[in-house]
Tab-separated table of C-alpha atoms in Angstrom:
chain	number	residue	atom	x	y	z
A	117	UNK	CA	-68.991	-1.940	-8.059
A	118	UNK	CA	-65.303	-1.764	-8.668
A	119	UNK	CA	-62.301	0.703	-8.136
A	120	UNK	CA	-60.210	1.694	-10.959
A	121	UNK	CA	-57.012	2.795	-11.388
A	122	UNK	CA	-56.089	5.265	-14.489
A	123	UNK	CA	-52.581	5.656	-15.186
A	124	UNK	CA	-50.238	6.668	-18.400
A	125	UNK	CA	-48.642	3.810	-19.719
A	126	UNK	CA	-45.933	5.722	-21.517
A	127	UNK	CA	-44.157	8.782	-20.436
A	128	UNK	CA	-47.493	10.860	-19.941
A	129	UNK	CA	-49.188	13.358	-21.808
A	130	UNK	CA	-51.138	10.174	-23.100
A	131	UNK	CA	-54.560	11.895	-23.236
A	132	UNK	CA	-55.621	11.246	-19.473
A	133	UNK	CA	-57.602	14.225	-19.409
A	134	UNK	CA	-60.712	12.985	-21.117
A	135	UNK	CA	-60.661	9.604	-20.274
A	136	UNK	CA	-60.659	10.131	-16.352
A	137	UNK	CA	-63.289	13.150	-17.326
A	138	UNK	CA	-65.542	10.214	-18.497
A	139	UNK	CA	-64.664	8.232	-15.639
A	140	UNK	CA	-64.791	10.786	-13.004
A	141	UNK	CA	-68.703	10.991	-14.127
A	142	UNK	CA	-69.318	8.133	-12.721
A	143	UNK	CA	-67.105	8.042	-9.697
A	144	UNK	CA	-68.456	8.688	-6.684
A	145	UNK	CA	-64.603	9.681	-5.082
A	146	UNK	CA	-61.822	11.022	-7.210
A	147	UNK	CA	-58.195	10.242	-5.434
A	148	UNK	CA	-54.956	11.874	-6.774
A	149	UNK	CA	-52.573	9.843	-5.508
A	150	UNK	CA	-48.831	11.285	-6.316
A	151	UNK	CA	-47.268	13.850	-8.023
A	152	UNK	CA	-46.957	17.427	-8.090
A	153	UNK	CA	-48.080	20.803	-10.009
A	154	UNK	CA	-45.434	19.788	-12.677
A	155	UNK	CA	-47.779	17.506	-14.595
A	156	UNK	CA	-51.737	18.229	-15.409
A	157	UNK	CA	-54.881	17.471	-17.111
A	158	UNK	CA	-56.902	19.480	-19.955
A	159	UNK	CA	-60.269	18.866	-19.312
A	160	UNK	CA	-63.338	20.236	-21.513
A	161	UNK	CA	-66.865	20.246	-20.514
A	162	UNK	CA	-69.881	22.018	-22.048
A	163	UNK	CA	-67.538	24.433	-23.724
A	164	UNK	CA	-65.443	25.053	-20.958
A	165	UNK	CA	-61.588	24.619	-20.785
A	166	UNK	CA	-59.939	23.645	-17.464
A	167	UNK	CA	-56.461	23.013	-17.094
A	168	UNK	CA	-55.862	21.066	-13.590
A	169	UNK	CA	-52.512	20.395	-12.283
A	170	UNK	CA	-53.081	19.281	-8.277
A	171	UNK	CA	-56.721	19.538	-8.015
A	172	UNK	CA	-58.291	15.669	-9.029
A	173	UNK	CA	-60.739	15.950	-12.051
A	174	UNK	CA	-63.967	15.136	-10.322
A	175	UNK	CA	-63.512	18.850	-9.232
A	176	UNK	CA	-65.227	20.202	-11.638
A	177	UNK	CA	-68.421	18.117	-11.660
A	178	UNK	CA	-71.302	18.637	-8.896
A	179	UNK	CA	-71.854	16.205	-6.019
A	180	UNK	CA	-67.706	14.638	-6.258
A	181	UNK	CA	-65.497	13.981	-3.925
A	182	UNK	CA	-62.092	14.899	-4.379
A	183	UNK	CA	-59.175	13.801	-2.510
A	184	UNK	CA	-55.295	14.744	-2.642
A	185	UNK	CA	-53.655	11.970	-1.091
A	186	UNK	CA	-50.531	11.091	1.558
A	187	UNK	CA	-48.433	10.687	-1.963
A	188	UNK	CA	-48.519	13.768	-3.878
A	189	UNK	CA	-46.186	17.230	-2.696
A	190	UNK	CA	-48.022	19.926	-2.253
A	191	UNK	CA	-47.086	23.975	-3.569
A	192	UNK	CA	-49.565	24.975	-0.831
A	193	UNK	CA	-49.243	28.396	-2.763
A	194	UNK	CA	-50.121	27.067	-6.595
A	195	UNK	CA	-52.737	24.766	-4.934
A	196	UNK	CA	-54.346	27.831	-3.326
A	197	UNK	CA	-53.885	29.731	-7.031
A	198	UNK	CA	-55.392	27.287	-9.136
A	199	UNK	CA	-58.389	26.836	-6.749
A	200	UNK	CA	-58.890	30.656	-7.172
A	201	UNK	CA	-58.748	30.413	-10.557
A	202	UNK	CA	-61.329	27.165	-10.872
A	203	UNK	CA	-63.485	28.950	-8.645
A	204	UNK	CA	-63.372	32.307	-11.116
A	205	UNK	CA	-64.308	29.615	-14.023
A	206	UNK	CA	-67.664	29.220	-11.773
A	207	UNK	CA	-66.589	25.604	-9.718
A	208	UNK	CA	-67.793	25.900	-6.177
A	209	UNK	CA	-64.968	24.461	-4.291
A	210	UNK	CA	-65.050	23.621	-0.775
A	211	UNK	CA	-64.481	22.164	2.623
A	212	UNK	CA	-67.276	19.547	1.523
A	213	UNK	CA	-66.111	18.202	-1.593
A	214	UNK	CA	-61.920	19.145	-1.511
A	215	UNK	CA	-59.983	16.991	1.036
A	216	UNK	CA	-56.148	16.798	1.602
A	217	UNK	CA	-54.419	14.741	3.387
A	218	UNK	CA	-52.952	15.652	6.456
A	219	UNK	CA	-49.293	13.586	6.042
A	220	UNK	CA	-49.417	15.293	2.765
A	221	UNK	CA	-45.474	16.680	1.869
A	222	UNK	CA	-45.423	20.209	1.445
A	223	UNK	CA	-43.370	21.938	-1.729
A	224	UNK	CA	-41.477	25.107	-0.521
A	225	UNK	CA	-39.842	27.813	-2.517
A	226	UNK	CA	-36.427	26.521	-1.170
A	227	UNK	CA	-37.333	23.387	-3.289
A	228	UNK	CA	-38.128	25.110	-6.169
A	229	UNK	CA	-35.060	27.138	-6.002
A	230	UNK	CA	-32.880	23.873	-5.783
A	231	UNK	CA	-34.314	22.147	-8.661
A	232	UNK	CA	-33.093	25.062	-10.481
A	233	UNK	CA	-30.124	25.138	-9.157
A	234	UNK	CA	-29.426	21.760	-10.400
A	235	UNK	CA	-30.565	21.883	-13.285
A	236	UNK	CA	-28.533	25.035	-14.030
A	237	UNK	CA	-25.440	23.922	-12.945
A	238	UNK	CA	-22.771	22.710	-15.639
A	239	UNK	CA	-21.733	19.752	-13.360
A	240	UNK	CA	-24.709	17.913	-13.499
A	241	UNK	CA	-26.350	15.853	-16.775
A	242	UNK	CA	-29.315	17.614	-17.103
A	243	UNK	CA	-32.495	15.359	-16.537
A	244	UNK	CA	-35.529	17.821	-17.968
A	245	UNK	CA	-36.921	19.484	-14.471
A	246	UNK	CA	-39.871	21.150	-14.717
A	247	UNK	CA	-38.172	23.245	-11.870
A	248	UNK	CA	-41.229	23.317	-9.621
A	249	UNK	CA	-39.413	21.850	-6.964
A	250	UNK	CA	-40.730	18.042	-7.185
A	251	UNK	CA	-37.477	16.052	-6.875
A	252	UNK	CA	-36.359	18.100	-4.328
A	253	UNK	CA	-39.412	17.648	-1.909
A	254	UNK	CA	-39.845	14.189	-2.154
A	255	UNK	CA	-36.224	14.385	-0.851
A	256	UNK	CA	-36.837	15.652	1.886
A	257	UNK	CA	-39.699	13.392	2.365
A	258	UNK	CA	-37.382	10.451	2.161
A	259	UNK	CA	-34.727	12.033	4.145
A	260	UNK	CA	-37.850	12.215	6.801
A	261	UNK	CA	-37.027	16.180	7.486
A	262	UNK	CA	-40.295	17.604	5.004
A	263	UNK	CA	-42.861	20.212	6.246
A	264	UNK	CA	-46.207	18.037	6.150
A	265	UNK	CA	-49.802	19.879	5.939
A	266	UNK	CA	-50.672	18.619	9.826
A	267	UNK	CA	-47.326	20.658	11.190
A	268	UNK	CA	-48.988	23.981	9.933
A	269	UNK	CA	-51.133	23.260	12.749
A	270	UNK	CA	-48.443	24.554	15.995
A	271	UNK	CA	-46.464	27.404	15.427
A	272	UNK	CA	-43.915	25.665	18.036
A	273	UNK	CA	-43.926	22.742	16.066
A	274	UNK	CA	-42.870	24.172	12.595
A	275	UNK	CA	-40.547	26.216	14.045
A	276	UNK	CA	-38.872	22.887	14.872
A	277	UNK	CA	-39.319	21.525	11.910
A	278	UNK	CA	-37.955	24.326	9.975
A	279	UNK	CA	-34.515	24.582	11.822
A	280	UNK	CA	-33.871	20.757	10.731
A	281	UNK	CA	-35.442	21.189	7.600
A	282	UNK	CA	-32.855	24.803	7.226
A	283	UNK	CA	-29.736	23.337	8.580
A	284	UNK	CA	-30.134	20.791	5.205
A	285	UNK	CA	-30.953	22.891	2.615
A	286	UNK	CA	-28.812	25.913	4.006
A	287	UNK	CA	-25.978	23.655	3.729
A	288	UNK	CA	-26.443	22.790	0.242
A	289	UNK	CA	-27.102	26.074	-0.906
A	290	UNK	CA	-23.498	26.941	0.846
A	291	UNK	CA	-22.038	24.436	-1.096
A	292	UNK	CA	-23.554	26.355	-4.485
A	293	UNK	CA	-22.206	29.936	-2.995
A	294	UNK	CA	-25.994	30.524	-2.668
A	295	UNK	CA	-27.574	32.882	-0.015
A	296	UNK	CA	-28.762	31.231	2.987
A	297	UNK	CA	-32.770	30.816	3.304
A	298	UNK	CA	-34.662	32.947	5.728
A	299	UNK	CA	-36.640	30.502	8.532
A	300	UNK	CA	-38.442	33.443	9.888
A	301	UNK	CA	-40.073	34.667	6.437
A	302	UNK	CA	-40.415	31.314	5.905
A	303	UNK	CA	-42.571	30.447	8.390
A	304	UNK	CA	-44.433	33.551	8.388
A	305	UNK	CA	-45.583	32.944	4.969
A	306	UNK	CA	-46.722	29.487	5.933
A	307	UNK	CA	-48.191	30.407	8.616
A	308	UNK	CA	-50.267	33.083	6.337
A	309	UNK	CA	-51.828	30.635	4.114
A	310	UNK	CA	-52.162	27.746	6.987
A	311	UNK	CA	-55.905	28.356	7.662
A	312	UNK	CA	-56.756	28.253	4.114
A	313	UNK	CA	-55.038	24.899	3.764
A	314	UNK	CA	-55.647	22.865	6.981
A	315	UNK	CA	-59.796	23.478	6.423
A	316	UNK	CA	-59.211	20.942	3.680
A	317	UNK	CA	-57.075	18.945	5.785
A	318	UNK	CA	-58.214	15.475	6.988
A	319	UNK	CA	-57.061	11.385	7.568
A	320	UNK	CA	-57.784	10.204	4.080
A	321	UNK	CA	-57.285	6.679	5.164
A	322	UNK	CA	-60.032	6.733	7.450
A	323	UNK	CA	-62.648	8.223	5.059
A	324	UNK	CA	-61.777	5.903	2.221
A	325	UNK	CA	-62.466	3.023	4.475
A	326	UNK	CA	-65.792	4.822	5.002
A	327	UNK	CA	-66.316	5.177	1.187
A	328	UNK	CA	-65.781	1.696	0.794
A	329	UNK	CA	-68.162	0.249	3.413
A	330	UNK	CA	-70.949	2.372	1.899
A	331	UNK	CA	-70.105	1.158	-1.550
A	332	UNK	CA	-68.858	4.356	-3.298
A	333	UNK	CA	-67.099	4.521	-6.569
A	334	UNK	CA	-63.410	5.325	-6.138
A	335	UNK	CA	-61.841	6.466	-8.963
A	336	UNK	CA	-58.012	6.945	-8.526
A	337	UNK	CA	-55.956	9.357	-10.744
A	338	UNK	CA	-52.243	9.398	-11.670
A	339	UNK	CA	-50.147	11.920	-13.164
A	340	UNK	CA	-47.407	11.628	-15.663
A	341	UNK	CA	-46.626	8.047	-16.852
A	342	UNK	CA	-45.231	4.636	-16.016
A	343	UNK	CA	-41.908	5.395	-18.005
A	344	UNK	CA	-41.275	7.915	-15.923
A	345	UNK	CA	-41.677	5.768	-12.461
A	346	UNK	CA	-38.346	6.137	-10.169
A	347	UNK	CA	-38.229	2.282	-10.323
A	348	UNK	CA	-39.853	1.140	-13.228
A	349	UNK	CA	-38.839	4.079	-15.660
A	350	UNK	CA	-35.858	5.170	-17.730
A	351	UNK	CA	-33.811	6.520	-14.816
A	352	UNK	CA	-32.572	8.785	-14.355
A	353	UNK	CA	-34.975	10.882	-16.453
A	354	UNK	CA	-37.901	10.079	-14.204
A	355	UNK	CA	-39.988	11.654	-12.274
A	356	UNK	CA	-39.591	11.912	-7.949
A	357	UNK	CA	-42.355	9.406	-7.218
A	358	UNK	CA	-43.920	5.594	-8.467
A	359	UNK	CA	-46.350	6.210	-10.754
A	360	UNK	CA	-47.099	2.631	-11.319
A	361	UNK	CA	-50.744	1.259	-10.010
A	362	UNK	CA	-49.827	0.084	-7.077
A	363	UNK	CA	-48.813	3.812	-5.559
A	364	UNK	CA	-52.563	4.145	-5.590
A	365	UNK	CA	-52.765	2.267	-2.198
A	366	UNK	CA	-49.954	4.005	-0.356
A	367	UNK	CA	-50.687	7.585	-1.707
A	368	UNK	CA	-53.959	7.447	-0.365
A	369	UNK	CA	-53.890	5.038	2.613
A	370	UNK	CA	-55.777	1.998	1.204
A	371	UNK	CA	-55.150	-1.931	0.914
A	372	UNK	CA	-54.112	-3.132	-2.775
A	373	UNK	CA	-57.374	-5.016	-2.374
A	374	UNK	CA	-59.122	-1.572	-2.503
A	375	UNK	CA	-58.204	-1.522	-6.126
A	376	UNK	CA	-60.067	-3.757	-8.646
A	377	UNK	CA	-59.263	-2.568	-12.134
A	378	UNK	CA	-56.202	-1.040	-13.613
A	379	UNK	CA	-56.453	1.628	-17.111
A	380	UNK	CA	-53.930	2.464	-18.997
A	381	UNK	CA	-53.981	5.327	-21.303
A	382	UNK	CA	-51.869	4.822	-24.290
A	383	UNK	CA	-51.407	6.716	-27.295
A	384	UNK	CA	-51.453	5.629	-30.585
A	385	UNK	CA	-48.068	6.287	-31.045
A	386	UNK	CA	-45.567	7.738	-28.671
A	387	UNK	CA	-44.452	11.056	-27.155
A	388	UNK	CA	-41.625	12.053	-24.515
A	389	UNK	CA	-40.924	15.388	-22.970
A	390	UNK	CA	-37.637	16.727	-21.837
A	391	UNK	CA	-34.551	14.615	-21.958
A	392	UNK	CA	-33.765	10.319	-22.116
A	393	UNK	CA	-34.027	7.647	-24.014
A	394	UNK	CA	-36.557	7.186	-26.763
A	395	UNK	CA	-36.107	4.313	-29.395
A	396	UNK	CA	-38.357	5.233	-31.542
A	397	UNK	CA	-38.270	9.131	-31.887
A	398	UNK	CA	-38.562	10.527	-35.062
A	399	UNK	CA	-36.904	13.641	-35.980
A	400	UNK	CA	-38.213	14.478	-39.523
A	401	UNK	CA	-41.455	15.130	-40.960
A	402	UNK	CA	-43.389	12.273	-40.286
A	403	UNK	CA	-42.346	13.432	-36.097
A	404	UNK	CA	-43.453	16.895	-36.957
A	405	UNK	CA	-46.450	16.404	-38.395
A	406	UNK	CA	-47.239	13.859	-35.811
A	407	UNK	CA	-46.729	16.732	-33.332
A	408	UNK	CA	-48.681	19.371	-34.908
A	409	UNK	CA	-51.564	17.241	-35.691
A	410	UNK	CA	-51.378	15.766	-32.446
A	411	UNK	CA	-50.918	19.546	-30.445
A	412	UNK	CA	-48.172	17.860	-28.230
A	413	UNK	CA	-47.314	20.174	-26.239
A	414	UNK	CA	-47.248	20.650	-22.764
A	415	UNK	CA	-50.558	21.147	-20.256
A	416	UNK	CA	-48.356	22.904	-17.666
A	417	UNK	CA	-45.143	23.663	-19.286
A	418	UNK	CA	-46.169	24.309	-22.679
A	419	UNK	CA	-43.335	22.256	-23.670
A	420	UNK	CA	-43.204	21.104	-27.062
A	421	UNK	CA	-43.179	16.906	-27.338
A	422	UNK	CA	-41.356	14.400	-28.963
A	423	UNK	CA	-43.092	12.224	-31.122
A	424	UNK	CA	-42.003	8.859	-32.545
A	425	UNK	CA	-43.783	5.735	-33.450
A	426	UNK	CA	-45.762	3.526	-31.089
A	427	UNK	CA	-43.593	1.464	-28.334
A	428	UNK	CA	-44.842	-1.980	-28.324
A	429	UNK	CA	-41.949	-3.037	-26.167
A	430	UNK	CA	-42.642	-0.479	-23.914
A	431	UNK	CA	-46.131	-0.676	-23.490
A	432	UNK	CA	-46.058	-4.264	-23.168
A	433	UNK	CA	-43.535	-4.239	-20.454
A	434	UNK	CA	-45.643	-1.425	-18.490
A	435	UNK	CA	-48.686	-3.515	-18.718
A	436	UNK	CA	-46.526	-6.046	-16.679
A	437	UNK	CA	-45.229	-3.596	-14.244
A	438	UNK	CA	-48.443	-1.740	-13.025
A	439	UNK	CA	-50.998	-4.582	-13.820
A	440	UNK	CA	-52.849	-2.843	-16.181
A	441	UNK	CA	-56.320	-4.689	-16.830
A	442	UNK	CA	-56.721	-2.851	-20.432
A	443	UNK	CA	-55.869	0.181	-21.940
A	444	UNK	CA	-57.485	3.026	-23.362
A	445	UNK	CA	-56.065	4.112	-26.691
A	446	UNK	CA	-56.189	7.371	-27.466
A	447	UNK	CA	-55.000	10.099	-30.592
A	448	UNK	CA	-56.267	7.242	-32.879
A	449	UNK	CA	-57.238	10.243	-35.336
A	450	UNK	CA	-53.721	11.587	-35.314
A	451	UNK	CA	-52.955	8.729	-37.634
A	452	UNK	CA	-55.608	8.790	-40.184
A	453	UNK	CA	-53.777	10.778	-43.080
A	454	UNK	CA	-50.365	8.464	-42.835
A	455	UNK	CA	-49.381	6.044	-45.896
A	456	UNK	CA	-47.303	4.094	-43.603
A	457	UNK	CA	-47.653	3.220	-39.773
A	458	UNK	CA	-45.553	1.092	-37.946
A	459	UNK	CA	-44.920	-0.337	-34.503
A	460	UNK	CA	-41.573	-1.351	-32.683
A	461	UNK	CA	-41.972	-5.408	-31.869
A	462	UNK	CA	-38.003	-5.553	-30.505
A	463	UNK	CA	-35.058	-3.968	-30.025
A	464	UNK	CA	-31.533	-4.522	-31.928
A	465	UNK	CA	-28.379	-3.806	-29.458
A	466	UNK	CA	-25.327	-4.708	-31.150
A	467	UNK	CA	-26.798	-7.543	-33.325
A	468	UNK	CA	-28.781	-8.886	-29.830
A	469	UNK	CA	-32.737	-8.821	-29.985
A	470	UNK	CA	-34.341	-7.715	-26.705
A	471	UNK	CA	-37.758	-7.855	-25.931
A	472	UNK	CA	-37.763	-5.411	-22.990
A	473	UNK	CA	-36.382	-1.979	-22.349
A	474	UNK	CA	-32.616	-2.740	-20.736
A	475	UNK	CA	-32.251	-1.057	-17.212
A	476	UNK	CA	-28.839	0.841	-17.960
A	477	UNK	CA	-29.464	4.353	-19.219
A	478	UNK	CA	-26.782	3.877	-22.076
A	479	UNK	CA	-27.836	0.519	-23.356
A	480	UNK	CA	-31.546	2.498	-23.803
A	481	UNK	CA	-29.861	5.064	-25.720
A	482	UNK	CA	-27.896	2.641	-28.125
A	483	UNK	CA	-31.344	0.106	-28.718
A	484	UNK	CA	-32.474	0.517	-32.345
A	485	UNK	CA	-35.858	-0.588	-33.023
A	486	UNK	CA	-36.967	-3.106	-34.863
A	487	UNK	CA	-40.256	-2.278	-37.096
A	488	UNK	CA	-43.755	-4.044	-37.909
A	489	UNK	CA	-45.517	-1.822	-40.564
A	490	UNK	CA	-48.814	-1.649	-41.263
A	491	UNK	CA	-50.766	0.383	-44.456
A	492	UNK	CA	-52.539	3.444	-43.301
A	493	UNK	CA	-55.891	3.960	-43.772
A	494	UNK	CA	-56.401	7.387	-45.442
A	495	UNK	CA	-59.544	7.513	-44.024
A	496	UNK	CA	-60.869	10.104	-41.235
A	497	UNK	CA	-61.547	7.995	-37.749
A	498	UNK	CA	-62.484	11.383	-35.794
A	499	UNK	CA	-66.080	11.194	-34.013
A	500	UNK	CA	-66.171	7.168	-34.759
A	501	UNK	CA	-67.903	5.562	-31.922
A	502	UNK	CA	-68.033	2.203	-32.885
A	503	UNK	CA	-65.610	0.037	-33.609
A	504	UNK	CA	-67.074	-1.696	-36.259
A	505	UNK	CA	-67.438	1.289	-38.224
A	506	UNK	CA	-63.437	2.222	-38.259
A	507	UNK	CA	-61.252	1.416	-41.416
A	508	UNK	CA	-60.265	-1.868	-41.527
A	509	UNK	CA	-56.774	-0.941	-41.056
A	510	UNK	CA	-57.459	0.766	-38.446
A	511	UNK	CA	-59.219	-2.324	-36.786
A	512	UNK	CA	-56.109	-4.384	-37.984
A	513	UNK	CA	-53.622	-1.708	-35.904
A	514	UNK	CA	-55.355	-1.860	-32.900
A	515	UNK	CA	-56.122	-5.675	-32.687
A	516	UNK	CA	-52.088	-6.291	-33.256
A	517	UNK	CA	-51.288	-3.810	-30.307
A	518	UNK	CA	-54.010	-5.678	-28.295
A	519	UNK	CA	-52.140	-9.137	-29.462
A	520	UNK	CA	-48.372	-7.852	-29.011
A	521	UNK	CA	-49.090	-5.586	-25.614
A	522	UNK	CA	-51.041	-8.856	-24.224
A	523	UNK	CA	-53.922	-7.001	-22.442
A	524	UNK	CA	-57.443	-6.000	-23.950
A	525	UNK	CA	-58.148	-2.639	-25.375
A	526	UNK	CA	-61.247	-1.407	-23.520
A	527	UNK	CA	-61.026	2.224	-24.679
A	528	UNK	CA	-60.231	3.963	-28.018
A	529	UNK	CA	-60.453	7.703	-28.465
A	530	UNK	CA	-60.895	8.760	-31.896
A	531	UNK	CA	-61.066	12.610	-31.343
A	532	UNK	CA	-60.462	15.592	-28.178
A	533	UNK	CA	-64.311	15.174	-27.657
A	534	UNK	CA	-65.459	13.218	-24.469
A	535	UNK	CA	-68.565	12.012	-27.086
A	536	UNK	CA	-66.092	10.745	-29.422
A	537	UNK	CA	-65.299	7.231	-27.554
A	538	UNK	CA	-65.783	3.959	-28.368
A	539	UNK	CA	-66.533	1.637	-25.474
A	540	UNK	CA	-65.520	-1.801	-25.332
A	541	UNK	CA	-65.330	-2.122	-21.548
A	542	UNK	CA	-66.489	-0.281	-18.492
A	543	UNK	CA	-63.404	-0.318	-16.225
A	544	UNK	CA	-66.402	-0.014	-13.221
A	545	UNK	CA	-68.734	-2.670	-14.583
A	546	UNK	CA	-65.961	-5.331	-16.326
């Protein structure tokens, strides 16, 4: 039995949803691992529509384990609301099959309030914020001064905790000619919800080990995409956290060895949301009808997407960077009406081919992509579950991104329907 590892291999909104939904029916264990409440998953089963944001997938299915791990923040408030509202949707959640762990960081509406702040001001570039106080949490992580779920447990404790935690933020928000933040309400409004979070609470490390000597399926979920990794992604318009693989073992408190096979969802052509770099955005029709087809917009924010042509220089290069084993391509269908398709195999700056993504944020900007194109197919793909039976230039697009991206396709998705999947490889049997 193996382990595997699902993450975006673009800059999310890739179509996770119903791939770890398939996967999550055969896990045993299903692990977020970082992250916050500003990205989510759309999952639908027997008719049902639910839209997860910190709860893992494997939620919503009977006899699952699901785990927040050490990496993700916590709103301790929106976790709290969106298990009300799966339970109102008729999930039985509960201290048996919901674990947190107990180093978990804590988002707090001071957080929240600085993203916005930020993001407001005039001085500052503005990176695309979902303003639910990510950045700013992980922060104070770093800066090793964040409210963790285990300090809810002594009142003596967080007061502590808070006064460092104050003297920070209250500083900052000085600087801004903001209004200083209350401790006192603070911690009585922590200290309101702390039962209801700290029955969840638990050392994930030491029940993962447990999982693994009785041979359980771990299944461990990422949010966003490896694009938008703090190291590996087009900083500064990242996310707060590494969304690459390897976070799987320290946001949950396992060995890399835990892990044995690495997905990566990838559309079949390419979407961003908010602001950076994007070589191969398309802002006429083509773009817009790639969106509307496509429904890109946002799971949590209800942001609209940007849609452009599929990355092969990307993908290729976060294949490298999070040792993805193969990929799971998904929004094949979105493509089925197009006379034309093409796929970036370089970049132009200044007369200079690359064949990666520079690091500097205004070399990304200037790259102009250089184009492979392929004839459409004109031919419906949606509810195809074998891959025999797709056009064949369909089969030609996908074996040239398998070629150029240099890792198998294992996966392809050719409609929103879990049933609508063609198999090559089981990421828990290959």
């Amino acid at each position: 039995m193996k382990n595997v590892v699902v993450v975006g291999s673009q800059w999310g909104d890739e179509g996770k949803g119903k791939i770890v939904d398939w996967l999550s029916s055969e896990a045993d264990v299903v692990i977020r691992f970082q992250g916050g409440h500003n990205a989510g998953h759309t999952l639908v089963i027997d008719g049902k529509t639910y839209k997860l944001r910190l709860l893992p997938s494997g939620i919503v299915r009977k006899n699952k384990i699901s785990i927040i791990g050490n990496g993700v923040v916590i709103d301790p408030w929106a976790l709290l609301d969106e298990i009300e509202e799966i339970k109102n949707k008729g999930v039985d959640v509960n201290e048996e099959n919901l674990f947190i762990s107990e180093a978990a960081t804590l988002i707090l509406p001071i957080h929240s309030e600085l993203d916005a702040f930020r993001e407001d001001s005039s001085k500052n570039a503005k990176i695309g914020t979902t303003r639910r106080g990510i950045g700013p949490a992980y922060e104070d992580k770093v800066g090793r001064r964040s409210i963790r779920v285990v300090d809810l447990l002594s009142e003596k404790n967080l007061d502590n905790k808070l006064a460092i935690l104050l003297e920070h933020h209250n500083s900052l928000r000085r600087g801004m000619g903001k209004k200083e933040f209350s401790k006192q309400k603070l911690k009585d409004d922590l200290f309101k919800i702390a039962p209801k979070i700290l029955k969840y609470s638990k050392p994930i490390w030491k029940m993962i080990e447990e999982f693994k000597k009785s041979k359980k399926k771990i299944l461990f979920e990422g949010a966003q995409g490896i694009l938008l990794d703090v190291d590996h992604g087009t900083y500064p318009f990242v996310t707060s956290s590494n969304t690459v693989a390897s976070s799987a073992a320290t946001g949950s408190g396992c060995g890399m060895g835990s892990i044995n096979y690495v997905l990566g969802i990838t559309k079949a052509y390419t979407t961003r949301v908010g602001e950076g770099p994007f070589p191969t955005e398309l802002k006429d029709n083509i773009g817009e009808t790639l969106g509307e087809k496509g429904k890109e917009f946002g799971t949590v924010t209800s942001r609209k997407r940007r849609c452009g042509w599929f990355d092969g220089i990307l993908v290729r290069q976060t294949v490298k960077t999070s040792g993805i084993n193969g990929i799971a391509l998904t929004k094949l269908d979105v493509l089925d009406e197009l006379d034309e398709i093409k796929i970036c195999i370089a970049y132009d700056l200044n007369g200079e081919k690359f064949d990666y993504l520079p690091a500097s944020s205004e070399q990304q900007y200037k790259v102009k992509p250089v184009y492979k194109s392929f004839k459409g197919w004109k031919k419906s793909t949606c509810g195809i579950k074998k891959f025999s039976d797709l056009p064949i230039n369909a089969q030609n697009y996908i074996k040239f991104i398998e070629a150029f991206v240099e890792t198998k396709v294992s996966t392809i998705s050719t409609s929103p329907e879990r049933k609508d999947t063609i198999l090559i490889e089981d990421p828990f049997e290959a």
